[in-house]
Short mmCIF file of C-alpha atoms in Angstrom, two decimals:
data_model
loop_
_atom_site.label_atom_id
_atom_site.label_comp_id
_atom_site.label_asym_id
_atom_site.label_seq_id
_atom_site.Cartn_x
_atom_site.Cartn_y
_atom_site.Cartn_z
CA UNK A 1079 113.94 84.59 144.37
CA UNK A 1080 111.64 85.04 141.28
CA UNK A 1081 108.14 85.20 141.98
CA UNK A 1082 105.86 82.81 139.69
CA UNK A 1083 103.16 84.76 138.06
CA UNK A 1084 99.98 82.42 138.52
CA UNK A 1085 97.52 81.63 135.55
CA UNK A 1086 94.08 83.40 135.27
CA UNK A 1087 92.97 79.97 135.41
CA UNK A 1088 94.33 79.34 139.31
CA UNK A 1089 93.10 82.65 140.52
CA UNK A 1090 89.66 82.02 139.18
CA UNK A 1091 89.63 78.33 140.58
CA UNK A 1092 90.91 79.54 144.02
CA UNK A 1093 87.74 82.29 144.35
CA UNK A 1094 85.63 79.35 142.81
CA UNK A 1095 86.62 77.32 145.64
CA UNK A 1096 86.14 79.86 148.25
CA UNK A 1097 83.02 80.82 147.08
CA UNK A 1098 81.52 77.49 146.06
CA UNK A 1099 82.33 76.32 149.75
CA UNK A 1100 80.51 79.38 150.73
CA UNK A 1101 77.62 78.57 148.89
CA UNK A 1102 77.50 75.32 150.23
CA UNK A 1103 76.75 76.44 153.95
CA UNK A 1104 74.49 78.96 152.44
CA UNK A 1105 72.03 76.25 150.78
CA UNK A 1106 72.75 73.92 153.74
CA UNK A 1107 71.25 77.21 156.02
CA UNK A 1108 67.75 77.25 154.15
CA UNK A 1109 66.11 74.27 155.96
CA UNK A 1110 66.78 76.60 159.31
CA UNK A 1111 65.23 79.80 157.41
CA UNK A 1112 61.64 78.31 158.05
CA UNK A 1113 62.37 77.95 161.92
CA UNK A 1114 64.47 81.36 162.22
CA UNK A 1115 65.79 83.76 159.84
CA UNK A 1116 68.01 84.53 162.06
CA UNK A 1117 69.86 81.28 162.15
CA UNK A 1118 69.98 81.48 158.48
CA UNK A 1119 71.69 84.59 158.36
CA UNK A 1120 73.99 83.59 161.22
CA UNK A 1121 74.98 80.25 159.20
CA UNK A 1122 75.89 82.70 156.45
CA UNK A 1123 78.14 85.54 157.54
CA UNK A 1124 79.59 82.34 159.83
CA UNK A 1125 80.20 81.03 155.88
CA UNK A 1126 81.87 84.27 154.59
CA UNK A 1127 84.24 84.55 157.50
CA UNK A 1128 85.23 80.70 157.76
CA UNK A 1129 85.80 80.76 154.03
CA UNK A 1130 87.07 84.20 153.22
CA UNK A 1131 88.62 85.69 156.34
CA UNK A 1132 89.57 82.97 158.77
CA UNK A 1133 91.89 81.13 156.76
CA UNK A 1134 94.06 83.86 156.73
CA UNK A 1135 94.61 83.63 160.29
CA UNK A 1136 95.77 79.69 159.88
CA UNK A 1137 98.39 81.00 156.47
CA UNK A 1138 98.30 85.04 156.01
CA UNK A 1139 97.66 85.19 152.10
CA UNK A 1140 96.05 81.96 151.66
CA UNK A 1141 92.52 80.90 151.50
CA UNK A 1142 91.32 76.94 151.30
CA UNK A 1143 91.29 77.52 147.73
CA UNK A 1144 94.57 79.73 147.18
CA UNK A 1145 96.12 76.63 149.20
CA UNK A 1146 94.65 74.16 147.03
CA UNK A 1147 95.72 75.81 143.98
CA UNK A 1148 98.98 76.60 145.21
CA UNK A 1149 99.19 80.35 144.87
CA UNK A 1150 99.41 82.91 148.14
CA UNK A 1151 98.90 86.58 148.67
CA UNK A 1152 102.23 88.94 148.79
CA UNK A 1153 103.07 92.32 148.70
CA UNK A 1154 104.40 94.16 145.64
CA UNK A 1155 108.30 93.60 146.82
CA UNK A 1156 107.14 89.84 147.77
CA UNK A 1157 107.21 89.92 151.62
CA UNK A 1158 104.78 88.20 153.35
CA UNK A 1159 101.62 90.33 154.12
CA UNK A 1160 100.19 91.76 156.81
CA UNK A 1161 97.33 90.04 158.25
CA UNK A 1162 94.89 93.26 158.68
CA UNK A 1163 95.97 94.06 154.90
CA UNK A 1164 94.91 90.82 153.46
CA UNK A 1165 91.67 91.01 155.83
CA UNK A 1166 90.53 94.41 154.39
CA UNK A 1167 91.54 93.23 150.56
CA UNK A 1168 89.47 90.31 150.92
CA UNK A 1169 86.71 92.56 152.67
CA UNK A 1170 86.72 95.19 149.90
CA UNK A 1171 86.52 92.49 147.19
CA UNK A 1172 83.66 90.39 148.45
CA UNK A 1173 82.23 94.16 149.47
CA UNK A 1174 81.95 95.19 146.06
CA UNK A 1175 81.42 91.71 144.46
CA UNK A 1176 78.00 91.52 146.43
CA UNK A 1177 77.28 95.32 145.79
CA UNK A 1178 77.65 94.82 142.04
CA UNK A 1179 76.28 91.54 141.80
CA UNK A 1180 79.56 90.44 140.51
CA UNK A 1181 80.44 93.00 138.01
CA UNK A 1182 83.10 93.83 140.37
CA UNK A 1183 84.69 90.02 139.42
CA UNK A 1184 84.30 90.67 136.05
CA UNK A 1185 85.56 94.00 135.52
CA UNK A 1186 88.57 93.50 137.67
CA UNK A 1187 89.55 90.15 135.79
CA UNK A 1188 89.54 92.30 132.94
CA UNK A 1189 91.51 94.91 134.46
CA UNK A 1190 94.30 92.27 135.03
CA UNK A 1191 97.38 92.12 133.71
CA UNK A 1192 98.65 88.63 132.36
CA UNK A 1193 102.26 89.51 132.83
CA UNK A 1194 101.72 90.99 136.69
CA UNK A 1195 98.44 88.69 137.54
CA UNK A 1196 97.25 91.70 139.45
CA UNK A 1197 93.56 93.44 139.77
CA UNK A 1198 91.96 96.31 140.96
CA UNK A 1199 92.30 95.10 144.61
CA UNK A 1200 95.99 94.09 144.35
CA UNK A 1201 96.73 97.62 143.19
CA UNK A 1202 94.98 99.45 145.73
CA UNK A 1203 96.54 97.12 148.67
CA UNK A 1204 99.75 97.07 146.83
CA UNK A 1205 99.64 93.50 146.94
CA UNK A 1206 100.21 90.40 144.07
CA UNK A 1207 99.22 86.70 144.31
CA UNK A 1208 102.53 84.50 143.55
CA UNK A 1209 102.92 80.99 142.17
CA UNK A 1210 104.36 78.57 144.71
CA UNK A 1211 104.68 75.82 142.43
CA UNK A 1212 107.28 75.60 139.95
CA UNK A 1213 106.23 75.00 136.17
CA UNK A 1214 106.59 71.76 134.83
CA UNK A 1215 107.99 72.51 131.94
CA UNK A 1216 106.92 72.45 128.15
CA UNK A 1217 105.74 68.89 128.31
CA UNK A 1218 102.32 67.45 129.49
CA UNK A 1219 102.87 64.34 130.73
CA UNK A 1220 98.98 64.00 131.46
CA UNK A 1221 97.38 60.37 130.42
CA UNK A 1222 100.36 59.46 128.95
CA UNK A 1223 102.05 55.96 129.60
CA UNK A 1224 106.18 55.51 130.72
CA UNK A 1225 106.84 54.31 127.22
CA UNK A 1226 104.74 56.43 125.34
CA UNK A 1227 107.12 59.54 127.25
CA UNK A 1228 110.23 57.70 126.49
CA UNK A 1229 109.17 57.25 122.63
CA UNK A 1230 108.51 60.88 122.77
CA UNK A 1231 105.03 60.66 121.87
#
């Protein structure tokens, strides 16, 4: 079997997902801050782990967003992963995206390698996000009408 190497574009949407979702509980949670900071907090890291980590105990590799975009977590020889590997990879990356303020993102995106569609992470877990869709060829069928494909056009 051939493993699909994803776009930049899918990886980036999948995180986007992840973390917009995220994001969302985290603005929903300031309304409680005035009552308790507590449950504010609590709403959060309940966020993080319901978006980031417990996913991965539904489909090991795949967040809501890696789903949605079609793409899941491997190791380097393709096998499935193991659970408390894709756990800490996800750990270290949101780790050192919050210690950097993002940096992290953007330094590793540069790090990767179009061919291998692997960062720093990937590397250091000896892992590689795969394409589970197949491409659809050379053609983009997008807003285009039955005849106008038939005519070629």
């Amino acid at each position: 079997m051939i493993d699909l190497v994803p776009k930049f574009e899918k990886r980036v949407r999948a995180f986007a997902i992840d973390t917009s979702g995220v994001m969302l509980f985290i603005i929903l949670a300031l309304p409680f801050a005035v009552e308790s900071r507590y449950i504010s907090i609590a709403i959060s890291i309940g966020a993080f782990i319901g978006f980031y980590f417990f996913p991965h105990f539904l489909t090991p590799g795949q967040t809501f967003g890696k789903r949605i975009q079609k793409i899941k977590i491997v190791t380097i020889d393709g096998e499935p992963v193991k659970l408390w590997i894709v756990l800490l990879r996800d750990f270290l990356k949101v780790a050192l995206s919050i210690a950097t303020f993002g940096v992290y993102l953007v330094v590793s995106f540069f790090v990767m390698n179009e061919k291998t569609s692997r960062t720093i992470h990937d590397y250091i877990f000896k892992t590689k996000v795969v394409d589970l869709e197949k491409p659809q060829g050379k053609y983009n069928y997008m807003n285009k009408t039955e005849s106008m494909r038939k005519r070629g056009l």
